[in-house]
Every structure is written in structure tokens, then in C-alpha cells.
């Protein structure tokens, strides 16, 4: 897998702009200190189309690092609402991708381009009021790094989402708790309401295929060819204006032919031929098309046609942000972190044994094991190029590994790994995989068939180069906060999944009969990764009776507002402080406290459960898109 092309832009800290009174004067050499490389995206592409400049240096976009800006509100308001100058060039506020939101970065664009660029991003749509965080997130898709595919768009069909009810789930949820106390000043009885954790059994509604679609194998092959991948592209994160999510390569023609389905119906009621030999389709679910409500004027296929009219009018394109590893290069071992270790119920000896493989790996390299050392230095059978003179010396004469200077070099490289191991980053028999729903059930939904699926409520399907997984696996997702986020599923074999999904490397296909994604801090299938772990010791430390902590108010959203500079300012300043790391630290503190009573133990557990829900909301704010 390779990254999109890199472009050079300028990036300034907020403090530098403030110290220069929002009017920066730099010569060419001074300016180079602030140049950074940024992967290509659709906004860069639109600027290239508008300016006819294709240089690797993009002089029309500037990034500003605004970390800590919530403590400098007057300066932030001035920056957002009025922009700044670099010499005679004036810059005004532009868009933010999800990663830019998390990192506290704003983008600014040359004022001369801003109006036309806004027209291209909005695709001619005008709104009275929007949910600003969501709408900004949809616009921010233009800054998502991707490979821009020029001159080709597959035939895309959008089908309705599928909502299922999972019955009788034992859950913990956030509730309001009233406390009575006496006012110290007046002596009067008063009441205080605070958040607490309650338990119940209730039905949970899920969006079964949230963020996931499928594509004809010919379409995925065309994507592979156009991005220049040497390995098959079977799962890909796609980007387009107001479109995001993952598509998986599936032979839906054969599936539907075997079940007598010749036509499928899209969200506007129009039928599409899916019989063998028909035009290949990319089939998206409603949640992947973020523009559905924005372009909803007539409620008919005319709305979809208007989207494509605007798409072509402004010369937009399809983008590929990421795709699957090939089976031969997908890692079998991955470094975990302290979060997935700290709430396991294990004895000291058992817990210590989790690091045995990492210690053995470290010692083999230190002691000069040639296979381990060559792999550590990246000198594998298909990659012989030496990183530096030390590696070149080893390639020329393996005995050089025993030379003091070379050994010191290797030990110094290993020191970071050693320090990371002390913080829980130990090697585990595990790999990160795309989360995918039961694709058999997805095709049943698309074809209007009874929803049976291929997996039971405690199952998933996956494989690696060693074969189809069997037995129990531990499913994790970062960040991990509370013990109910450990999910153990059975790796199932299925003739249907082997037939239609047996080529989908680097994916974990999760059943649609449980709330597995929801308990993984509100995951979905639009590109989220899960860590699939084969470690019986870790699984033995999982509390199988832990009730599932879930946010039952996850559909609650902000009020709609006018999309003006004042409301955008307020939204941006609110988002500047990402609390995800802080929440994780709080959770670790309570995990490691030693309670003296059962009451105190329960209180600490409730605090961690509350933090889990709060963390899910913080992730939602950081991504801005759901």
C-alpha cells in the first residue's frame, strides 16, 4: 500500500501569527522553516483545476496549528473571522478534515479563490440551517487524503439503510441521579442532579450495515489498475463529495442469480439490473451518501441526477483513501497497548507471561539472531536495499552484526521498543482488520430477500495467510476504556462466506445479530479497524459477565443553526480541545486504584463506565461525521 502524492504547504503555529499581528512578512529562506508535506486530497485537486498550477508547492493553502487556542479566544475569533496575511496574499478560513479536528488544525485558503471553492464544495446547494458540526464534517471530506481517480466514475446505486432490533440486551447506560444535601450557608435542603450508571435489559436498534457497501469485482479491478496497486484491491475506503465509507468486492451477480433476483430497487424506487452480464455496479447504503438529505428536493431520482449534474459541472472525482493489505504482507503479529491490558483479570504470573514473546523477540535481536535482525532492519527477501551504511555492512558480511559499532546501533534502535514495552506495547498474535458486516445479509437486504445472514450472534469470519480462523478470538478497538469493550467472538466457517467473501483479505466480517460494533465505543463499518487477537491468556482474563456499556442517546444531535461565521467560530473553538487522551488517562487512574470496600469498588467501576460513554461522544465530536 502506498500513500497519495505529497504536496508542500506552509504551516504556522497560532502563536507565530499572533506575534506578527496577523500580517506575516517572510523572505523565501525564512518561509522554508514553515513548509510541511501534505498528502493529496480533493481540495488540493480543485485548486489545481482553478489555478492551472500543478507544482508540488501549493501556495494557495496554509495550515495553522491552533492547539491551545481555546485559551486565546479573542485571537481565535479574529483569526477565524478575518483571517491573516502573508505579504500581500490574504487568507481566509477553509475546511477541516476529521484528523485536522482531532489535531486542532485549521486551514486557510487564498481569499481570491474562496468564493469559487465554496461553490464547488457545496455543489450549488443553499441551506437556511444545518447542524454545523456535521455539515462542516461533510465539507471536510475534501481534505481527506486520497488517491484522486481522474476521468472515471462507476455506476453507483444507493439503497436504503437496514435497521434491525437486537432483543433483550443486558446493558449499562448513563442516567440522571438526584442527590439530596443541605446548603452549608442557609441550612436549606437542596437537590443536585448528576450523571450515574444504571442497568437494564432492553431492545437495541442498530444500523446493520452502517458505512458499508459492495462493488462488482470488475469495478474493484478497475480501481486497482487506476491507482497502480500491484496487489488485488478487494476492500477500499472511498471518497467523493458527500460520499464516504467502505466498499467490498463481491460477486453479487452470482448470488442474486442463484436466488432468482434480477433487479434491485434503490432508495428512490428505481430498479437496476443485477443479472449476470449486466453493467457492473457499486452499491452504497444510504448512510454512505451524506448528501441524501441535502439534495432531497423532490424525493425522486431527480435528486440523485441533480447530484451528478453538479458533480460533473465542477469536475469532481472519486477518491480512494485506503485499501486492504494483501494476504502475503498482512502482519501476523501487532503491538498492542496498555489500554487493552489494564482491565484484564489475571494473576501477576499470567499477566507477566503476556510479555514473553516480546522479550524473546528483543533478546534474539540483541544476541544477533540473523533472521530476527534482518527482519527488524527491514532487510527481507523482497526488500534488500540497505537503510544506511550499518545495514549495507551487514548485507555484505553478516559477521558485522558482532562488531561493536553495529551492535550498538542495533541496540540503540531497540531502546524505543524496550521503553514502549514498559508502557504495554507488547507483541501480540494479532492484526488490525477492516470491520465489515455480514455481507451475505447485506446482499439479502439489497435483493429484498429474507434476512438470514451467514453468522450467528456470537460469530465472525476472517482469515490470514495461515488459513481460515477457527476458535475464539478477542476483538478490540482503540481507544479502549472499560472492561465490557473486550469482545470475544467465535471464528466461524461458512460455505457462503467462503464462496462470496473468501477473497476479502485484511477484513473481519462481524455478525449483524449482536451489538458488537456498538460496544466497541460506537464503531461502524465505514473504515474502522478492529484488532483481532489470538491469545488464550488474554481471553481468560476477560469478564464474560460484564454488562455492556452503551450510549442509548447516540442519536441525539445538535440543533440546526445558520451556517454563518459566528456560529462556525463557536463550533471551532468548542472542538479545539480533544479530551480523548485525558479520558483515557482518567480511566487508567481508576483502573489502577485499589478500592478498600465493595462500595468504593462499584463507584470506581461506575466512573470508568461513565468515561467510556463520554469517550464515545468525544470520538464523535472529533470525527464530526456519523
Tab-separated table of C-alpha atoms in Angstrom, residues 219-546:
chain	number	residue	atom	x	y	z
A	219	UNK	CA	-15.082	-2.196	-10.584
A	220	UNK	CA	-12.560	-3.093	-7.881
A	221	UNK	CA	-10.152	-4.342	-10.536
A	222	UNK	CA	-10.518	-1.034	-12.376
A	223	UNK	CA	-9.763	0.816	-9.123
A	224	UNK	CA	-6.654	-1.347	-8.644
A	225	UNK	CA	-5.497	-0.588	-12.164
A	226	UNK	CA	-6.075	3.159	-11.906
A	227	UNK	CA	-4.290	3.620	-8.571
A	228	UNK	CA	-1.444	1.354	-9.706
A	229	UNK	CA	-1.611	-1.245	-6.939
A	230	UNK	CA	0.426	-4.406	-7.526
A	231	UNK	CA	-1.912	-6.429	-5.291
A	232	UNK	CA	-5.691	-7.009	-5.545
A	233	UNK	CA	-7.935	-4.278	-4.140
A	234	UNK	CA	-10.850	-6.100	-2.522
A	235	UNK	CA	-11.842	-3.557	0.163
A	236	UNK	CA	-11.438	0.191	-0.273
A	237	UNK	CA	-12.331	3.372	1.612
A	238	UNK	CA	-13.929	5.667	-0.946
A	239	UNK	CA	-14.251	9.440	-1.015
A	240	UNK	CA	-16.395	11.724	-3.172
A	241	UNK	CA	-18.310	14.935	-2.432
A	242	UNK	CA	-20.702	13.977	0.396
A	243	UNK	CA	-19.831	10.290	-0.010
A	244	UNK	CA	-17.697	8.189	2.331
A	245	UNK	CA	-17.393	4.641	3.546
A	246	UNK	CA	-16.031	1.255	2.534
A	247	UNK	CA	-16.916	-0.942	-0.431
A	248	UNK	CA	-16.058	-4.642	-0.629
A	249	UNK	CA	-15.652	-6.657	-3.815
A	250	UNK	CA	-18.462	-9.247	-4.025
A	251	UNK	CA	-19.820	-11.345	-6.886
A	252	UNK	CA	-23.382	-10.209	-6.263
A	253	UNK	CA	-24.468	-11.296	-9.761
A	254	UNK	CA	-23.990	-14.984	-8.943
A	255	UNK	CA	-25.530	-14.542	-5.502
A	256	UNK	CA	-28.683	-12.933	-6.887
A	257	UNK	CA	-28.916	-15.321	-9.877
A	258	UNK	CA	-28.923	-18.320	-7.527
A	259	UNK	CA	-31.851	-16.754	-5.652
A	260	UNK	CA	-33.851	-15.608	-8.625
A	261	UNK	CA	-33.216	-11.888	-8.134
A	262	UNK	CA	-32.805	-9.970	-11.371
A	263	UNK	CA	-33.471	-6.376	-10.250
A	264	UNK	CA	-32.757	-4.391	-7.099
A	265	UNK	CA	-34.537	-1.186	-6.060
A	266	UNK	CA	-32.683	1.945	-4.981
A	267	UNK	CA	-33.708	4.454	-2.334
A	268	UNK	CA	-35.741	6.450	-4.889
A	269	UNK	CA	-37.710	3.416	-6.077
A	270	UNK	CA	-35.818	2.893	-9.341
A	271	UNK	CA	-34.906	-0.657	-10.359
A	272	UNK	CA	-31.441	-1.717	-11.529
A	273	UNK	CA	-30.448	-4.874	-13.387
A	274	UNK	CA	-28.100	-7.167	-11.419
A	275	UNK	CA	-28.377	-10.253	-13.619
A	276	UNK	CA	-25.193	-11.859	-14.993
A	277	UNK	CA	-23.666	-9.707	-17.730
A	278	UNK	CA	-25.402	-6.500	-16.666
A	279	UNK	CA	-23.495	-3.273	-16.129
A	280	UNK	CA	-21.224	-3.565	-13.051
A	281	UNK	CA	-22.489	-1.573	-10.055
A	282	UNK	CA	-21.091	-0.005	-6.926
A	283	UNK	CA	-23.930	-0.357	-4.410
A	284	UNK	CA	-23.843	2.053	-1.469
A	285	UNK	CA	-26.100	2.151	1.575
A	286	UNK	CA	-27.938	5.347	2.464
A	287	UNK	CA	-25.584	6.250	5.332
A	288	UNK	CA	-22.653	6.388	2.913
A	289	UNK	CA	-24.339	9.087	0.837
A	290	UNK	CA	-24.118	12.086	3.152
A	291	UNK	CA	-25.812	14.295	0.588
A	292	UNK	CA	-29.134	12.432	0.685
A	293	UNK	CA	-30.914	14.936	2.930
A	294	UNK	CA	-29.162	17.971	1.425
A	295	UNK	CA	-30.179	17.113	-2.149
A	296	UNK	CA	-33.646	15.924	-1.112
A	297	UNK	CA	-35.847	18.360	-3.045
A	298	UNK	CA	-38.322	16.151	-4.914
A	299	UNK	CA	-37.861	12.789	-3.179
A	300	UNK	CA	-37.335	11.187	-6.586
A	301	UNK	CA	-34.442	10.030	-8.730
A	302	UNK	CA	-34.246	13.629	-9.962
A	303	UNK	CA	-32.424	14.477	-6.706
A	304	UNK	CA	-29.735	11.883	-7.494
A	305	UNK	CA	-29.492	13.162	-11.061
A	306	UNK	CA	-29.034	16.706	-9.726
A	307	UNK	CA	-26.172	15.480	-7.533
A	308	UNK	CA	-24.411	14.043	-10.589
A	309	UNK	CA	-25.123	17.150	-12.651
A	310	UNK	CA	-23.350	19.266	-10.019
A	311	UNK	CA	-20.633	16.600	-9.672
A	312	UNK	CA	-19.794	16.864	-13.367
A	313	UNK	CA	-20.301	20.636	-13.509
A	314	UNK	CA	-17.490	21.163	-11.002
A	315	UNK	CA	-15.340	18.312	-12.356
A	316	UNK	CA	-15.285	16.261	-9.154
A	317	UNK	CA	-13.818	12.775	-8.972
A	318	UNK	CA	-13.812	9.560	-6.983
A	319	UNK	CA	-11.056	9.155	-4.398
A	320	UNK	CA	-9.545	6.086	-2.743
A	321	UNK	CA	-8.264	6.792	0.756
A	322	UNK	CA	-7.105	3.338	1.801
A	323	UNK	CA	-7.400	-0.298	0.812
A	324	UNK	CA	-6.670	-3.793	2.099
A	325	UNK	CA	-3.357	-5.477	2.734
A	326	UNK	CA	-2.594	-8.448	0.548
A	327	UNK	CA	-2.651	-11.726	2.494
A	328	UNK	CA	1.093	-12.251	1.997
A	329	UNK	CA	2.042	-8.954	3.680
A	330	UNK	CA	-0.693	-8.645	6.314
A	331	UNK	CA	1.071	-8.730	9.711
A	332	UNK	CA	0.504	-11.770	11.914
A	333	UNK	CA	1.894	-10.017	14.997
A	334	UNK	CA	0.997	-6.477	16.056
A	335	UNK	CA	1.962	-4.384	19.057
A	336	UNK	CA	-0.939	-3.839	21.460
A	337	UNK	CA	-1.198	-1.108	24.079
A	338	UNK	CA	-1.729	-0.743	27.806
A	339	UNK	CA	-5.450	0.070	27.458
A	340	UNK	CA	-6.432	-3.421	26.334
A	341	UNK	CA	-4.300	-4.953	29.087
A	342	UNK	CA	-5.128	-2.894	32.156
A	343	UNK	CA	-8.628	-4.236	32.864
A	344	UNK	CA	-7.913	-7.952	32.408
A	345	UNK	CA	-8.461	-10.100	35.491
A	346	UNK	CA	-5.177	-12.035	35.593
A	347	UNK	CA	-2.695	-13.096	38.234
A	348	UNK	CA	0.697	-11.413	38.225
A	349	UNK	CA	2.363	-14.513	36.745
A	350	UNK	CA	-0.216	-14.846	33.977
A	351	UNK	CA	-0.070	-11.150	33.213
A	352	UNK	CA	3.717	-11.280	33.094
A	353	UNK	CA	3.580	-14.161	30.606
A	354	UNK	CA	1.894	-11.887	28.048
A	355	UNK	CA	5.282	-10.235	27.518
A	356	UNK	CA	7.222	-13.488	26.989
A	357	UNK	CA	7.089	-13.320	23.194
A	358	UNK	CA	8.216	-9.663	23.162
A	359	UNK	CA	11.122	-10.373	25.497
A	360	UNK	CA	12.199	-13.347	23.400
A	361	UNK	CA	11.986	-11.188	20.246
A	362	UNK	CA	14.103	-8.476	21.867
A	363	UNK	CA	16.747	-10.891	23.156
A	364	UNK	CA	17.091	-12.703	19.829
A	365	UNK	CA	17.898	-9.431	18.058
A	366	UNK	CA	20.310	-8.294	20.776
A	367	UNK	CA	22.053	-11.684	20.613
A	368	UNK	CA	22.440	-11.411	16.845
A	369	UNK	CA	19.904	-13.922	15.518
A	370	UNK	CA	20.288	-13.285	11.769
A	371	UNK	CA	16.636	-13.894	10.759
A	372	UNK	CA	15.183	-11.696	13.511
A	373	UNK	CA	17.812	-8.996	12.983
A	374	UNK	CA	17.384	-8.852	9.209
A	375	UNK	CA	13.604	-8.592	9.595
A	376	UNK	CA	13.939	-5.898	12.279
A	377	UNK	CA	16.165	-3.834	9.970
A	378	UNK	CA	13.706	-4.251	7.077
A	379	UNK	CA	16.086	-6.377	5.019
A	380	UNK	CA	13.641	-9.035	3.912
A	381	UNK	CA	13.761	-11.376	0.935
A	382	UNK	CA	11.876	-8.979	-1.323
A	383	UNK	CA	13.488	-5.802	0.059
A	384	UNK	CA	17.299	-5.916	0.088
A	385	UNK	CA	18.003	-2.198	-0.102
A	386	UNK	CA	20.112	-1.087	2.867
A	387	UNK	CA	18.830	1.784	5.011
A	388	UNK	CA	22.336	3.028	5.813
A	389	UNK	CA	25.985	2.004	5.993
A	390	UNK	CA	25.421	-0.248	9.027
A	391	UNK	CA	22.826	-2.280	7.126
A	392	UNK	CA	24.983	-2.315	3.999
A	393	UNK	CA	27.848	-3.735	6.024
A	394	UNK	CA	25.626	-6.496	7.423
A	395	UNK	CA	24.369	-7.382	3.939
A	396	UNK	CA	27.935	-7.610	2.687
A	397	UNK	CA	29.145	-9.643	5.659
A	398	UNK	CA	26.660	-10.973	8.296
A	399	UNK	CA	29.561	-11.254	10.778
A	400	UNK	CA	29.432	-7.458	11.016
A	401	UNK	CA	26.492	-7.920	13.394
A	402	UNK	CA	29.077	-8.867	16.026
A	403	UNK	CA	31.085	-5.687	15.525
A	404	UNK	CA	30.703	-3.291	18.476
A	405	UNK	CA	29.643	-0.262	16.445
A	406	UNK	CA	26.980	-2.195	14.552
A	407	UNK	CA	25.722	-3.886	17.729
A	408	UNK	CA	25.448	-0.516	19.472
A	409	UNK	CA	23.487	0.821	16.510
A	410	UNK	CA	21.013	-2.080	16.693
A	411	UNK	CA	20.664	-1.854	20.492
A	412	UNK	CA	20.006	1.877	20.247
A	413	UNK	CA	17.287	1.229	17.679
A	414	UNK	CA	15.753	-1.305	20.029
A	415	UNK	CA	15.720	1.073	23.002
A	416	UNK	CA	12.481	2.720	21.849
A	417	UNK	CA	10.807	-0.680	21.570
A	418	UNK	CA	12.041	-1.572	25.049
A	419	UNK	CA	10.632	1.633	26.506
A	420	UNK	CA	7.351	1.092	24.650
A	421	UNK	CA	7.113	-2.431	26.078
A	422	UNK	CA	7.278	-0.968	29.557
A	423	UNK	CA	4.142	1.012	28.629
A	424	UNK	CA	2.256	-2.037	27.384
A	425	UNK	CA	3.211	-2.031	23.688
A	426	UNK	CA	3.970	-5.730	23.507
A	427	UNK	CA	3.811	-8.025	20.504
A	428	UNK	CA	0.564	-9.971	20.236
A	429	UNK	CA	-0.575	-12.646	17.809
A	430	UNK	CA	-2.970	-10.150	16.264
A	431	UNK	CA	-3.653	-7.904	13.292
A	432	UNK	CA	-5.745	-4.840	12.548
A	433	UNK	CA	-8.517	-5.548	10.053
A	434	UNK	CA	-11.320	-3.639	8.367
A	435	UNK	CA	-14.556	-4.237	10.226
A	436	UNK	CA	-17.263	-5.458	7.834
A	437	UNK	CA	-20.856	-6.531	8.475
A	438	UNK	CA	-22.261	-9.896	7.432
A	439	UNK	CA	-22.046	-9.320	3.674
A	440	UNK	CA	-24.388	-12.223	2.948
A	441	UNK	CA	-27.075	-10.444	4.945
A	442	UNK	CA	-26.210	-7.172	3.193
A	443	UNK	CA	-26.808	-8.790	-0.207
A	444	UNK	CA	-30.049	-10.281	1.099
A	445	UNK	CA	-31.123	-6.774	2.142
A	446	UNK	CA	-30.139	-5.291	-1.235
A	447	UNK	CA	-32.043	-8.013	-3.079
A	448	UNK	CA	-35.189	-7.778	-0.931
A	449	UNK	CA	-34.660	-11.301	0.430
A	450	UNK	CA	-35.365	-12.587	3.961
A	451	UNK	CA	-32.533	-11.516	6.272
A	452	UNK	CA	-30.890	-14.722	7.436
A	453	UNK	CA	-27.191	-13.978	7.107
A	454	UNK	CA	-24.350	-16.443	7.479
A	455	UNK	CA	-23.244	-15.759	11.061
A	456	UNK	CA	-24.773	-16.316	14.475
A	457	UNK	CA	-24.845	-13.664	17.191
A	458	UNK	CA	-21.503	-14.770	18.688
A	459	UNK	CA	-19.608	-15.329	15.431
A	460	UNK	CA	-17.333	-13.606	12.940
A	461	UNK	CA	-15.438	-14.695	9.827
A	462	UNK	CA	-11.834	-13.905	8.943
A	463	UNK	CA	-8.664	-15.445	7.626
A	464	UNK	CA	-4.990	-14.699	7.099
A	465	UNK	CA	-2.185	-16.401	5.241
A	466	UNK	CA	-2.286	-19.304	7.704
A	467	UNK	CA	-5.880	-20.089	6.713
A	468	UNK	CA	-9.455	-19.505	7.872
A	469	UNK	CA	-9.574	-18.611	11.549
A	470	UNK	CA	-11.115	-21.124	13.931
A	471	UNK	CA	-11.898	-20.943	17.620
A	472	UNK	CA	-12.384	-17.883	19.806
A	473	UNK	CA	-10.731	-14.539	19.156
A	474	UNK	CA	-10.608	-11.320	21.134
A	475	UNK	CA	-11.885	-8.281	19.229
A	476	UNK	CA	-10.581	-4.876	20.377
A	477	UNK	CA	-10.720	-1.266	19.202
A	478	UNK	CA	-8.733	1.805	20.197
A	479	UNK	CA	-9.204	3.688	22.385
A	480	UNK	CA	-10.282	1.075	24.943
A	481	UNK	CA	-11.781	2.353	28.206
A	482	UNK	CA	-13.859	-0.207	30.118
A	483	UNK	CA	-13.898	-3.981	30.507
A	484	UNK	CA	-17.143	-4.517	28.576
A	485	UNK	CA	-15.282	-3.333	25.457
A	486	UNK	CA	-13.469	-6.677	25.353
A	487	UNK	CA	-15.473	-8.730	22.833
A	488	UNK	CA	-14.902	-12.453	22.387
A	489	UNK	CA	-16.366	-13.970	19.220
A	490	UNK	CA	-16.101	-17.400	17.659
A	491	UNK	CA	-14.316	-17.570	14.334
A	492	UNK	CA	-16.834	-19.422	12.170
A	493	UNK	CA	-16.515	-21.326	8.935
A	494	UNK	CA	-19.270	-20.720	6.426
A	495	UNK	CA	-19.634	-22.087	2.911
A	496	UNK	CA	-21.488	-18.940	1.855
A	497	UNK	CA	-18.849	-16.606	3.242
A	498	UNK	CA	-16.015	-18.718	1.859
A	499	UNK	CA	-17.673	-18.652	-1.571
A	500	UNK	CA	-18.501	-14.955	-1.738
A	501	UNK	CA	-16.041	-13.387	0.741
A	502	UNK	CA	-13.134	-15.846	0.781
A	503	UNK	CA	-11.016	-13.348	-1.177
A	504	UNK	CA	-11.571	-10.390	1.210
A	505	UNK	CA	-8.167	-10.248	2.865
A	506	UNK	CA	-7.499	-7.991	5.857
A	507	UNK	CA	-11.185	-7.929	6.913
A	508	UNK	CA	-13.120	-9.189	9.932
A	509	UNK	CA	-16.731	-9.890	8.974
A	510	UNK	CA	-18.882	-9.361	12.061
A	511	UNK	CA	-22.344	-10.819	12.562
A	512	UNK	CA	-25.380	-8.494	12.374
A	513	UNK	CA	-27.271	-10.262	15.182
A	514	UNK	CA	-25.453	-8.632	18.090
A	515	UNK	CA	-24.365	-5.162	19.163
A	516	UNK	CA	-20.662	-5.883	18.717
A	517	UNK	CA	-19.744	-2.621	16.903
A	518	UNK	CA	-21.797	-0.545	19.350
A	519	UNK	CA	-19.981	-1.940	22.363
A	520	UNK	CA	-16.631	-1.176	20.711
A	521	UNK	CA	-17.086	2.504	21.555
A	522	UNK	CA	-19.691	3.013	18.843
A	523	UNK	CA	-17.733	1.614	15.896
A	524	UNK	CA	-19.235	1.322	12.432
A	525	UNK	CA	-18.249	-0.162	9.086
A	526	UNK	CA	-17.057	2.939	7.218
A	527	UNK	CA	-13.369	2.111	7.566
A	528	UNK	CA	-12.989	1.468	11.289
A	529	UNK	CA	-10.316	-1.063	12.180
A	530	UNK	CA	-10.511	-3.695	14.890
A	531	UNK	CA	-7.650	-5.664	16.402
A	532	UNK	CA	-8.283	-9.410	16.128
A	533	UNK	CA	-6.218	-11.172	18.816
A	534	UNK	CA	-5.438	-14.867	19.214
A	535	UNK	CA	-4.270	-15.059	22.830
A	536	UNK	CA	-5.930	-17.508	25.204
A	537	UNK	CA	-4.316	-15.916	28.266
A	538	UNK	CA	-5.862	-12.544	27.487
A	539	UNK	CA	-9.242	-14.149	26.810
A	540	UNK	CA	-9.093	-15.923	30.163
A	541	UNK	CA	-8.834	-12.514	31.821
A	542	UNK	CA	-11.972	-11.114	30.184
A	543	UNK	CA	-15.033	-10.723	32.413
A	544	UNK	CA	-17.649	-12.711	30.477
A	545	UNK	CA	-20.400	-11.458	32.787
A	546	UNK	CA	-19.666	-7.767	32.328
